[in-house]
PDB file of C-alpha atoms in Angstrom:
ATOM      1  CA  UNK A  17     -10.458 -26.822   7.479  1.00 58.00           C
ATOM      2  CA  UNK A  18      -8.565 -24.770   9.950  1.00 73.00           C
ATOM      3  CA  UNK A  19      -4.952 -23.688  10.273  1.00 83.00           C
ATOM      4  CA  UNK A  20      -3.301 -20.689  12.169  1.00 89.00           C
ATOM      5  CA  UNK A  21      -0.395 -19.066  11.200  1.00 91.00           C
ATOM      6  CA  UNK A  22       1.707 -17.538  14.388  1.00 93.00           C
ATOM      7  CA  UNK A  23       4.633 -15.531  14.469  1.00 91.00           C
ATOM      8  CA  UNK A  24       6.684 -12.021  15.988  1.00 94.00           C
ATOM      9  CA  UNK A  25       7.955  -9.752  14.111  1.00 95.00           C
ATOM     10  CA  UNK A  26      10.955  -7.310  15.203  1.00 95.00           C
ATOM     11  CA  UNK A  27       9.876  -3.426  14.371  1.00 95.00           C
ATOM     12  CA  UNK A  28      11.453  -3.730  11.221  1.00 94.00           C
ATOM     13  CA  UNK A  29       9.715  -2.411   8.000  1.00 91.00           C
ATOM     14  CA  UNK A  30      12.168  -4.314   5.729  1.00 88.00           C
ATOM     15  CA  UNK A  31      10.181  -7.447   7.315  1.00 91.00           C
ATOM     16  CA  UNK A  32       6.842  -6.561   5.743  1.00 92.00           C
ATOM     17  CA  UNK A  33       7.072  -7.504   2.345  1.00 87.00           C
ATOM     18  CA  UNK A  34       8.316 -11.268   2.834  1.00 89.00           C
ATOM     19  CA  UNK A  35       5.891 -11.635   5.756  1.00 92.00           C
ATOM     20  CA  UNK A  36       2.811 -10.648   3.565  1.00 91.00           C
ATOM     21  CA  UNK A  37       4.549 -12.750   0.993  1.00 88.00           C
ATOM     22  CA  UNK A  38       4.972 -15.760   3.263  1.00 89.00           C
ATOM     23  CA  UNK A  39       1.068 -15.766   4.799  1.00 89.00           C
ATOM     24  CA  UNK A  40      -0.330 -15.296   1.252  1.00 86.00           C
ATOM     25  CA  UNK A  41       1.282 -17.881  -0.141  1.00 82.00           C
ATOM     26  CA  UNK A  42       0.091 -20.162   2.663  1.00 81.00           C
ATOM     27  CA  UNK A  43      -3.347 -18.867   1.932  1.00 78.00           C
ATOM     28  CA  UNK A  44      -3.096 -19.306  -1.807  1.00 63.00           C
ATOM     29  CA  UNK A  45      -1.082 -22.577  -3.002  1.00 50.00           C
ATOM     30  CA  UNK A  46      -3.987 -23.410  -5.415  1.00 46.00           C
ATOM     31  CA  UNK A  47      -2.804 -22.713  -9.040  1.00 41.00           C
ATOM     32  CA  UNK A  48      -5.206 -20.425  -9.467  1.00 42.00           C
ATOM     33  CA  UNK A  49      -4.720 -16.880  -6.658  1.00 43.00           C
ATOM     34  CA  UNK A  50      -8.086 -14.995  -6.134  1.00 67.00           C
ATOM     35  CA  UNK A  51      -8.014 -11.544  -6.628  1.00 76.00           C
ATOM     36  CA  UNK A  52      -9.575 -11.009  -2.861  1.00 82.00           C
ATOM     37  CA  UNK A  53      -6.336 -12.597  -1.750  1.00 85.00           C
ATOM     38  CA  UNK A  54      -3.905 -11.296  -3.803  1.00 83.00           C
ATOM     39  CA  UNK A  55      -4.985  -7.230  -3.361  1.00 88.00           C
ATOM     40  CA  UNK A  56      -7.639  -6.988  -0.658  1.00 91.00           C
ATOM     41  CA  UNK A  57      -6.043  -9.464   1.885  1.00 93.00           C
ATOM     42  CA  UNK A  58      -2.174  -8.300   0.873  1.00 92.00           C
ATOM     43  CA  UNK A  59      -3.092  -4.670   1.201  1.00 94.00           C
ATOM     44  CA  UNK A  60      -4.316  -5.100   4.234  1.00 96.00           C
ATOM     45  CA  UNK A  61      -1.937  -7.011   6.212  1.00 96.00           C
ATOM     46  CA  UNK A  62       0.735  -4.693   4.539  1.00 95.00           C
ATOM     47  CA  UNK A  63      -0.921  -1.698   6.314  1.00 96.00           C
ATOM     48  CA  UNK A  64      -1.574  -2.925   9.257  1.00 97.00           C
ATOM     49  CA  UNK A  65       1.622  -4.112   9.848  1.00 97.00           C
ATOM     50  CA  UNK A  66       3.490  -0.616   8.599  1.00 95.00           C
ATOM     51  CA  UNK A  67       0.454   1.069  10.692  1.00 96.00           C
ATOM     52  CA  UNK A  68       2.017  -1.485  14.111  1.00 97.00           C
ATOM     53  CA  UNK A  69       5.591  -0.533  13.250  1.00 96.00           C
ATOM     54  CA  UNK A  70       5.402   3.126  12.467  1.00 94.00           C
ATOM     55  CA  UNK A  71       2.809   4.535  14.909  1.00 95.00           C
ATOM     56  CA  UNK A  72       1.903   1.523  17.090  1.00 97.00           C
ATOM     57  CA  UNK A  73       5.619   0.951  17.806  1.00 97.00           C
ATOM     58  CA  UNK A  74       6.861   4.404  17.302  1.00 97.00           C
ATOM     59  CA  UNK A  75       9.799   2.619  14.490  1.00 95.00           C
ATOM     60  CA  UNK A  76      11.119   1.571  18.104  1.00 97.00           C
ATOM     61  CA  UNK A  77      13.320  -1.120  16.759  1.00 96.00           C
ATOM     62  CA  UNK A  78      13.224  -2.927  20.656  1.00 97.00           C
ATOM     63  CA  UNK A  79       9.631  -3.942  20.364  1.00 97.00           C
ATOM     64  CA  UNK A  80       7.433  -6.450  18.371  1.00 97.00           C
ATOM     65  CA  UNK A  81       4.086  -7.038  16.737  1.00 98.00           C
ATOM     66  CA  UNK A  82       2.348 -10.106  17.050  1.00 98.00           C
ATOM     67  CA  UNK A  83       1.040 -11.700  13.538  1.00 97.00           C
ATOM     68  CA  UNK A  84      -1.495 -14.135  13.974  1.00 97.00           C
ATOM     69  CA  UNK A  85      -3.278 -15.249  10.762  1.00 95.00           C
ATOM     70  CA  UNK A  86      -6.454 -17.916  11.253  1.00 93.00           C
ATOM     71  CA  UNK A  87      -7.422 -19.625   7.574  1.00 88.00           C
ATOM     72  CA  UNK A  88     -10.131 -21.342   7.191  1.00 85.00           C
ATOM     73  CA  UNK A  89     -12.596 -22.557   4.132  1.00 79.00           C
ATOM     74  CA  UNK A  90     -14.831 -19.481   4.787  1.00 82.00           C
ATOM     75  CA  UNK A  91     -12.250 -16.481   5.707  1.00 87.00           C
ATOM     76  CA  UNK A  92      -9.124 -15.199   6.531  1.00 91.00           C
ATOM     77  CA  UNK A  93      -8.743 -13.709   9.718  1.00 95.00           C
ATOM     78  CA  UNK A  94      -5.593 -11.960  10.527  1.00 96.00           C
ATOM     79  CA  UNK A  95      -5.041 -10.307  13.890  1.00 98.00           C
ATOM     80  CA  UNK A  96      -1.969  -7.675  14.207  1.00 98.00           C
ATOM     81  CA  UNK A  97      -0.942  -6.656  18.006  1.00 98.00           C
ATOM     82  CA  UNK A  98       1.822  -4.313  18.723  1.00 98.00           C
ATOM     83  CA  UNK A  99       3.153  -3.057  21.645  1.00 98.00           C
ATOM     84  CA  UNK A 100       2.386   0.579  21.666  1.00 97.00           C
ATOM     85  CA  UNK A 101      -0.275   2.362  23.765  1.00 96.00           C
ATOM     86  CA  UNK A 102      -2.992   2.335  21.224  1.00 95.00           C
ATOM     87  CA  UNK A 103      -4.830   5.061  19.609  1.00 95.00           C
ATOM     88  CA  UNK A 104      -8.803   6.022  18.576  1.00 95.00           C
ATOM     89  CA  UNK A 105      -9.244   4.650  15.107  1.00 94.00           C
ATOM     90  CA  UNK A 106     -12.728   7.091  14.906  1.00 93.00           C
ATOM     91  CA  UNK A 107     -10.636  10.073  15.148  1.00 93.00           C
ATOM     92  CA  UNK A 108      -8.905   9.240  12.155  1.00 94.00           C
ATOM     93  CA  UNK A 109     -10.339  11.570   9.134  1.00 94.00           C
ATOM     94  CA  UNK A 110     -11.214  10.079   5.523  1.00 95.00           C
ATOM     95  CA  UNK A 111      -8.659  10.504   3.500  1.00 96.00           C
ATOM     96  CA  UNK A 112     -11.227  10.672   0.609  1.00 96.00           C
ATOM     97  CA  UNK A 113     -12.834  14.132   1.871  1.00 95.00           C
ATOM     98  CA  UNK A 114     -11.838  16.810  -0.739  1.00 93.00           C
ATOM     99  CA  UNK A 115      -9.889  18.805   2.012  1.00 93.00           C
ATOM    100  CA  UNK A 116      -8.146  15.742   2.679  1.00 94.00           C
ATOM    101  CA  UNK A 117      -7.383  14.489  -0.617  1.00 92.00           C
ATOM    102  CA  UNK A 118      -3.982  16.177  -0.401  1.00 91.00           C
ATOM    103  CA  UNK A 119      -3.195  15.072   3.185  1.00 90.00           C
ATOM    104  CA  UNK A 120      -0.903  12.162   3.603  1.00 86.00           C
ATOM    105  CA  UNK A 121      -3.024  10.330   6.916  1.00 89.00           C
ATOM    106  CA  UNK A 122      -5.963   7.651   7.155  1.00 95.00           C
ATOM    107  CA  UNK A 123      -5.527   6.176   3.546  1.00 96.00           C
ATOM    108  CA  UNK A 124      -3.900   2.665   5.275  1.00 96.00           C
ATOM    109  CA  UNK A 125      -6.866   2.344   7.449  1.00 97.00           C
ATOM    110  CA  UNK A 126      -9.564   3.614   4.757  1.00 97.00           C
ATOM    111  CA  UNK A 127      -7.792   1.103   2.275  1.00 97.00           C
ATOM    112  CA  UNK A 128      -8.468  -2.011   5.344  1.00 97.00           C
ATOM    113  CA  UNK A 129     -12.121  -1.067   5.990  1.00 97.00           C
ATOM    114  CA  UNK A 130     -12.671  -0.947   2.233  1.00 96.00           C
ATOM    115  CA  UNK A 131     -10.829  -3.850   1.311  1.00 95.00           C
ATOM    116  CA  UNK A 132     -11.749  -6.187   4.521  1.00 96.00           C
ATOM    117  CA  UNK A 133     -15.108  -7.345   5.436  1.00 96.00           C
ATOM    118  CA  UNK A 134     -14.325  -6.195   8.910  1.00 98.00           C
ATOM    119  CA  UNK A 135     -11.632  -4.273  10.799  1.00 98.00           C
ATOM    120  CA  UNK A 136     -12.223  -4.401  14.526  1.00 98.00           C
ATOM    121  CA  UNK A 137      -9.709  -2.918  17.258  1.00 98.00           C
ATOM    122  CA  UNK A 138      -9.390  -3.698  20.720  1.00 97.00           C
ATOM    123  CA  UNK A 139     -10.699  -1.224  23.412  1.00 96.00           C
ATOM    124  CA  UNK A 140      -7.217   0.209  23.663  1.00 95.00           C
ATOM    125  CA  UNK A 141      -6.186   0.166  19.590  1.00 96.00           C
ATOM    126  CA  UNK A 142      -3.149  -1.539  19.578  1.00 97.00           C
ATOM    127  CA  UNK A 143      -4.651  -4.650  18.228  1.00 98.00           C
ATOM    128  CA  UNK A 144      -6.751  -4.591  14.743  1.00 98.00           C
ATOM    129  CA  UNK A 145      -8.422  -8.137  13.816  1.00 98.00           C
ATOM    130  CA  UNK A 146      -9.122  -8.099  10.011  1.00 98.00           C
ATOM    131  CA  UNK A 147     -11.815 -10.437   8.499  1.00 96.00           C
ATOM    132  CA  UNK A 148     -12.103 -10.907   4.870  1.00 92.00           C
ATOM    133  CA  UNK A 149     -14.996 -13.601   3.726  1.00 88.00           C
ATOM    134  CA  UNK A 150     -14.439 -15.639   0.568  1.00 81.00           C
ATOM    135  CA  UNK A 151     -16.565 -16.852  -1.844  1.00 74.00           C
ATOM    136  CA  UNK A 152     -16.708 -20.405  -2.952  1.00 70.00           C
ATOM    137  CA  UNK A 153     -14.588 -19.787  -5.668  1.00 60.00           C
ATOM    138  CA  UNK A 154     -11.789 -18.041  -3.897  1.00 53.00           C
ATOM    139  CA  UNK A 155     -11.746 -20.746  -0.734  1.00 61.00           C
ATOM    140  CA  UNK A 156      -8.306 -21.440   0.360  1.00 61.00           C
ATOM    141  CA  UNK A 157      -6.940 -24.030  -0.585  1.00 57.00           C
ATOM    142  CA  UNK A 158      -3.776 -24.130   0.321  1.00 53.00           C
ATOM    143  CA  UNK A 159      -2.094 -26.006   3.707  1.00 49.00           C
ATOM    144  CA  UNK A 160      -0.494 -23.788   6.214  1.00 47.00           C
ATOM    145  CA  UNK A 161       1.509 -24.725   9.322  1.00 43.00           C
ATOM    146  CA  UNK A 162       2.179 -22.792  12.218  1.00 40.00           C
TER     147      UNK A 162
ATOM    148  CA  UNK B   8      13.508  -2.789  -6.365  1.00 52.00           C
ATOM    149  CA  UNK B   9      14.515   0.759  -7.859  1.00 83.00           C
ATOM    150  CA  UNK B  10      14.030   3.794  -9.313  1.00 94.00           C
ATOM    151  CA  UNK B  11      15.361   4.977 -12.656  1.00 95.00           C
ATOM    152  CA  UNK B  12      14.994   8.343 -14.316  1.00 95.00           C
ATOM    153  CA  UNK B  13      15.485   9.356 -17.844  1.00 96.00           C
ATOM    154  CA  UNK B  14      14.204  12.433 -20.163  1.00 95.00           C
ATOM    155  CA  UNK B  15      11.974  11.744 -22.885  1.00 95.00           C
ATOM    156  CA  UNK B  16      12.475  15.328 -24.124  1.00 94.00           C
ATOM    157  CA  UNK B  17      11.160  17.940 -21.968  1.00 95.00           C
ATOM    158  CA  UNK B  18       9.465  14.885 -19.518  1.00 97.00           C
ATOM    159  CA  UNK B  19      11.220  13.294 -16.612  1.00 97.00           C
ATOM    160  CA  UNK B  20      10.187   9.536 -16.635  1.00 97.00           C
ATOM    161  CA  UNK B  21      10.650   7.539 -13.441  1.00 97.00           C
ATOM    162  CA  UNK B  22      10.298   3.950 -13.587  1.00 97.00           C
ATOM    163  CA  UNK B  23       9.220   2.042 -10.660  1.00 96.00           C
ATOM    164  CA  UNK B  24      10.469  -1.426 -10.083  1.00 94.00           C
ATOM    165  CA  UNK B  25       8.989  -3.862  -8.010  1.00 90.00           C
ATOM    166  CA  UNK B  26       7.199  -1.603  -5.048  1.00 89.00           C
ATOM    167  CA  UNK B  27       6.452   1.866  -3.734  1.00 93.00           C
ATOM    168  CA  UNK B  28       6.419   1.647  -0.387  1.00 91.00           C
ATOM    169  CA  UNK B  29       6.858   3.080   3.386  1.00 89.00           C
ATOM    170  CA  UNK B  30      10.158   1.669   3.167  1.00 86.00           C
ATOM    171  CA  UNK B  31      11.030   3.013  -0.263  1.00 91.00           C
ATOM    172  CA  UNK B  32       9.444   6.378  -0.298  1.00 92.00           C
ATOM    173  CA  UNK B  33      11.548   8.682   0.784  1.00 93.00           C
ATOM    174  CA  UNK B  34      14.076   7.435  -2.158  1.00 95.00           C
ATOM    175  CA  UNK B  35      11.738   8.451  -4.815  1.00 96.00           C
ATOM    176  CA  UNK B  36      10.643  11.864  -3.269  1.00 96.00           C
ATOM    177  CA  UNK B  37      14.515  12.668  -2.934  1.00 96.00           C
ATOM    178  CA  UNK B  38      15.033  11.510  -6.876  1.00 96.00           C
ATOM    179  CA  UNK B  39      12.311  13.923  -8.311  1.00 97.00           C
ATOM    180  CA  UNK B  40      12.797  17.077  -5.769  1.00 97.00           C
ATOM    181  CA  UNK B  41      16.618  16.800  -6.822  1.00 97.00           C
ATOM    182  CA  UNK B  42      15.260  16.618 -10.579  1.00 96.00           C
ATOM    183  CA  UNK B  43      12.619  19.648  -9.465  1.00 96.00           C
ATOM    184  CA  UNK B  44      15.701  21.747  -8.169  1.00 96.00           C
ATOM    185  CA  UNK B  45      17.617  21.082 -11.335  1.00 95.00           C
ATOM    186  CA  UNK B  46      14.857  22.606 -13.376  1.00 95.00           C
ATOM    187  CA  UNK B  47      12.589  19.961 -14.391  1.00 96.00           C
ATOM    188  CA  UNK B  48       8.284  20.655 -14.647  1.00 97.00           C
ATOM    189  CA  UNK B  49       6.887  17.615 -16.225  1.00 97.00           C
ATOM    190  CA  UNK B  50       7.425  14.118 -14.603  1.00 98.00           C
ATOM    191  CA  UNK B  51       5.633  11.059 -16.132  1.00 98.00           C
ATOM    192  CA  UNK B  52       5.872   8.184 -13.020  1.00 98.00           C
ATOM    193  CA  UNK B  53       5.536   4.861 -14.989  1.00 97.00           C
ATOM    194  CA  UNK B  54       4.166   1.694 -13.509  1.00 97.00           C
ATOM    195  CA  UNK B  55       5.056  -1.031 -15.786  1.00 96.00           C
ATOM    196  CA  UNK B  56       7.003  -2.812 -13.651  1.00 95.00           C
ATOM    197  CA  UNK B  57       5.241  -2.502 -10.441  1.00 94.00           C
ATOM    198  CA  UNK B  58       3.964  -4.956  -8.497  1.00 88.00           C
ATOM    199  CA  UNK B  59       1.966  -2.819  -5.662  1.00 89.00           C
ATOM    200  CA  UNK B  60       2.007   0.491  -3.581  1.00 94.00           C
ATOM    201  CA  UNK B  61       1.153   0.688  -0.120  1.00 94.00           C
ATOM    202  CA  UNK B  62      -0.861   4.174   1.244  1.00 95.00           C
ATOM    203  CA  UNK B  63       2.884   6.106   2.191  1.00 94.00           C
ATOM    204  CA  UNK B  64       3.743   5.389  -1.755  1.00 95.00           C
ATOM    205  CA  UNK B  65       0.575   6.934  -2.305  1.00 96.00           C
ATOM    206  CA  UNK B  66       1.138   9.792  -0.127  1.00 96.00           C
ATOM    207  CA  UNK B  67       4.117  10.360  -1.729  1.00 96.00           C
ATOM    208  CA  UNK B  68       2.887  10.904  -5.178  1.00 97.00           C
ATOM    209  CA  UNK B  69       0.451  13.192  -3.415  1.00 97.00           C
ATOM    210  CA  UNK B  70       3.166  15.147  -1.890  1.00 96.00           C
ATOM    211  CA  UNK B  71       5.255  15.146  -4.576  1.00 97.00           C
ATOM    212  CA  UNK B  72       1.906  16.190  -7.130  1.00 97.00           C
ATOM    213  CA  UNK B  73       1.621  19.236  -4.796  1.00 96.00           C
ATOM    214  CA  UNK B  74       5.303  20.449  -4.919  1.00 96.00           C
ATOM    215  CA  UNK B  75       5.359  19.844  -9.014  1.00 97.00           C
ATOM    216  CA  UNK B  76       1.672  22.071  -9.312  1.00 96.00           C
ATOM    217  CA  UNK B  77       3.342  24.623  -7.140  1.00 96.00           C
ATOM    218  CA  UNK B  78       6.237  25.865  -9.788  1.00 96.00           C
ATOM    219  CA  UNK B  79       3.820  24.869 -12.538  1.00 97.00           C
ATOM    220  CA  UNK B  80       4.502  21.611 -13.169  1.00 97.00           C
ATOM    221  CA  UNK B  81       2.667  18.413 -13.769  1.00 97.00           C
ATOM    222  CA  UNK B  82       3.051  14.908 -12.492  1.00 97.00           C
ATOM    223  CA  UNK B  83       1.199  12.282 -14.485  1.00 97.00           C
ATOM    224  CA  UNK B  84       1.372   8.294 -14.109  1.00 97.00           C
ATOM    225  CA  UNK B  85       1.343   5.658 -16.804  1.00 97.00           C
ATOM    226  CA  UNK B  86       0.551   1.515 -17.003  1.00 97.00           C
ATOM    227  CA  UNK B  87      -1.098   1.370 -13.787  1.00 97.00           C
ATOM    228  CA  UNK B  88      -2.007  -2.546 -13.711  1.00 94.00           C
ATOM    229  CA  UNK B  89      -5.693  -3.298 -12.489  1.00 93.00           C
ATOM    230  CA  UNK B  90      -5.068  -3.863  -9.269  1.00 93.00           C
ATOM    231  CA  UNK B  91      -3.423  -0.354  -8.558  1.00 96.00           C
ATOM    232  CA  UNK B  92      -5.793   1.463 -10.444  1.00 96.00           C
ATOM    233  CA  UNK B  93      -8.263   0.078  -7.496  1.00 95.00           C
ATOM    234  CA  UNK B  94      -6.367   1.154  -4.801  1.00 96.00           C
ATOM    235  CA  UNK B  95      -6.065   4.932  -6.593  1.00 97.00           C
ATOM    236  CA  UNK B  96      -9.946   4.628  -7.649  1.00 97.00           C
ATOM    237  CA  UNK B  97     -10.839   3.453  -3.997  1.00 97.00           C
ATOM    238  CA  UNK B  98      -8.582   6.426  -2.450  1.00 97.00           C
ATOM    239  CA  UNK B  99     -10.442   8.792  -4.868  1.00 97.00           C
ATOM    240  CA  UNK B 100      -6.779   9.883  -6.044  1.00 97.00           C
ATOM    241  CA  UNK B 101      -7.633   8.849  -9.625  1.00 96.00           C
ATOM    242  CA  UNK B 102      -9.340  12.723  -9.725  1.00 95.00           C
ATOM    243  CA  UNK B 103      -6.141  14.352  -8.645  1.00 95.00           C
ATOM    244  CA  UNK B 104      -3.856  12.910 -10.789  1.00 95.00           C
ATOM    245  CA  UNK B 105      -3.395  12.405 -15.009  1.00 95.00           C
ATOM    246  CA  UNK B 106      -3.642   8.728 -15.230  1.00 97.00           C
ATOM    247  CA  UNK B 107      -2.462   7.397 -18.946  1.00 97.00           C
ATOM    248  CA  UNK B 108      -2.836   3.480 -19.982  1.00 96.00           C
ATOM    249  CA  UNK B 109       0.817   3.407 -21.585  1.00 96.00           C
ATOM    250  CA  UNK B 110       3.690   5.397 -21.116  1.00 96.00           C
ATOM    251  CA  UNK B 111       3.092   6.549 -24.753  1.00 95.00           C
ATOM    252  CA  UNK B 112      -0.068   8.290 -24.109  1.00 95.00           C
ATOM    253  CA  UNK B 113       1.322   9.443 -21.013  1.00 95.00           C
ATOM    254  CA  UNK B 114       4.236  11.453 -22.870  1.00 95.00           C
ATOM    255  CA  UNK B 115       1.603  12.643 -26.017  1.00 91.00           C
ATOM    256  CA  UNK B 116       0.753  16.233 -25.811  1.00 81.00           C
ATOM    257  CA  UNK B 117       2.633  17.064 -22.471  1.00 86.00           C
TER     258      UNK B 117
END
């Protein structure tokens, strides 16, 4: 089984919440929702997308970022692109350092490389594919249409 | 979604419904720097009714845990389901903050 979810979003941070609503319920329409879905998938995809709109995109309200979500029986591979000129995901410190326990930078991304399997960027960083495997009892079930 | 304040005695309780989040923040910090101003030390954040908080609604409790320490004050959270007591364990913020089961236990001895 494979289905891809594709869709733009305007820079809008109000569209977060029912987007990450929307592609986990495509992911999940089994009665039962696995926890990997529900909190490590949903987490992520909620801060990548705030992480495309708020420093990708600069809150520019003229540009967009590109969701494209891949599900199959295996994973869930989402892909976020925005349109901003990209930055160095290395040079971003861990937020769970003592000295930077109190700062308020790197916990999205710390909380998508914990969460995910894997978090890759593009050369330039504007695009972050995450990857998140799931076990046979957590395989999607669900039908999704683009 | 929404915040709501009220005093269980000396303790300013905020109850947060539905989500903390990037979009939502900013709200919150206003609500208990106003309540700061106005005199208040102890703040009790419950999350009974709260379905998730991103990394800014984290950062926010952060920031806000900092201003509270720095006239004295505390800020302590309560009812954190399972799933945001992961994201606070993960983000090693469980060590910075007071984190109660209930809102009861959260109020006792503060």
């Amino acid at each position: 089984m494979e289905r891809q979810l594709v869709f733009e979003l305007p820079n809008d941070l109000r569209c977060i919440e029912e987007t990450v609503d929307f592609v986990v319920s495509r992911c999940s329409t089994c009665e039962e929702v696995a926890r990997k879905l529900r909190l490590n998938f949903r987490v992520s995809l909620v801060e990548a997308l705030t992480n495309a709109m708020v420093y990708g995109n600069a809150r520019d309200p003229s540009k967009r970022v590109r969701v494209e979500v891949f599900l199959q029986a295996s994973s869930v591979t989402a892909r976020i692109t925005d349109e901003g000129a990209g930055f160095d995901p290395a040079g971003v410190p861990d937020p769970t350092m003592p000295t930077n326990l109190l700062e308020d930078r790197g916990r999205g991304l710390f909380l998508m490389r914990e969460l995910m399997d894997e978090v890759r960027f593009n050369d330039c960083g504007n695009c972050v594919t995450l990857v998140l495997h799931l076990p046979p009892s957590d395989r999607v079930s669900g039908e999704a249409s683009a | 979604m929404a915040f709501h304040l009220s005093r269980e005695g000396e303790v300013t309780v905020v109850d947060v419904d539905g989500q903390l989040i990037v979009g939502n923040r900013q709200e919150l910090k206003q609500k208990v720097l106003d309540e700061l101003e106005n005199g208040g030390r102890k703040f009790l954040v419950d999350f009974t009714e709260t379905g998730y908080i991103d990394s800014s609604g984290l950062g926010v409790l952060v920031s806000l845990s900092k201003k509270i320490r720095e006239v004295g004050g505390e800020l302590r959270l309560s009812s954190l389901n399972e799933d945001l007591r992961t994201l606070f364990e993960l983000t090693k913020l469980d060590t910075l903050f007071r984190i109660a089961d209930s809102r009861g236990e959260g109020l006792s001895g503060f």
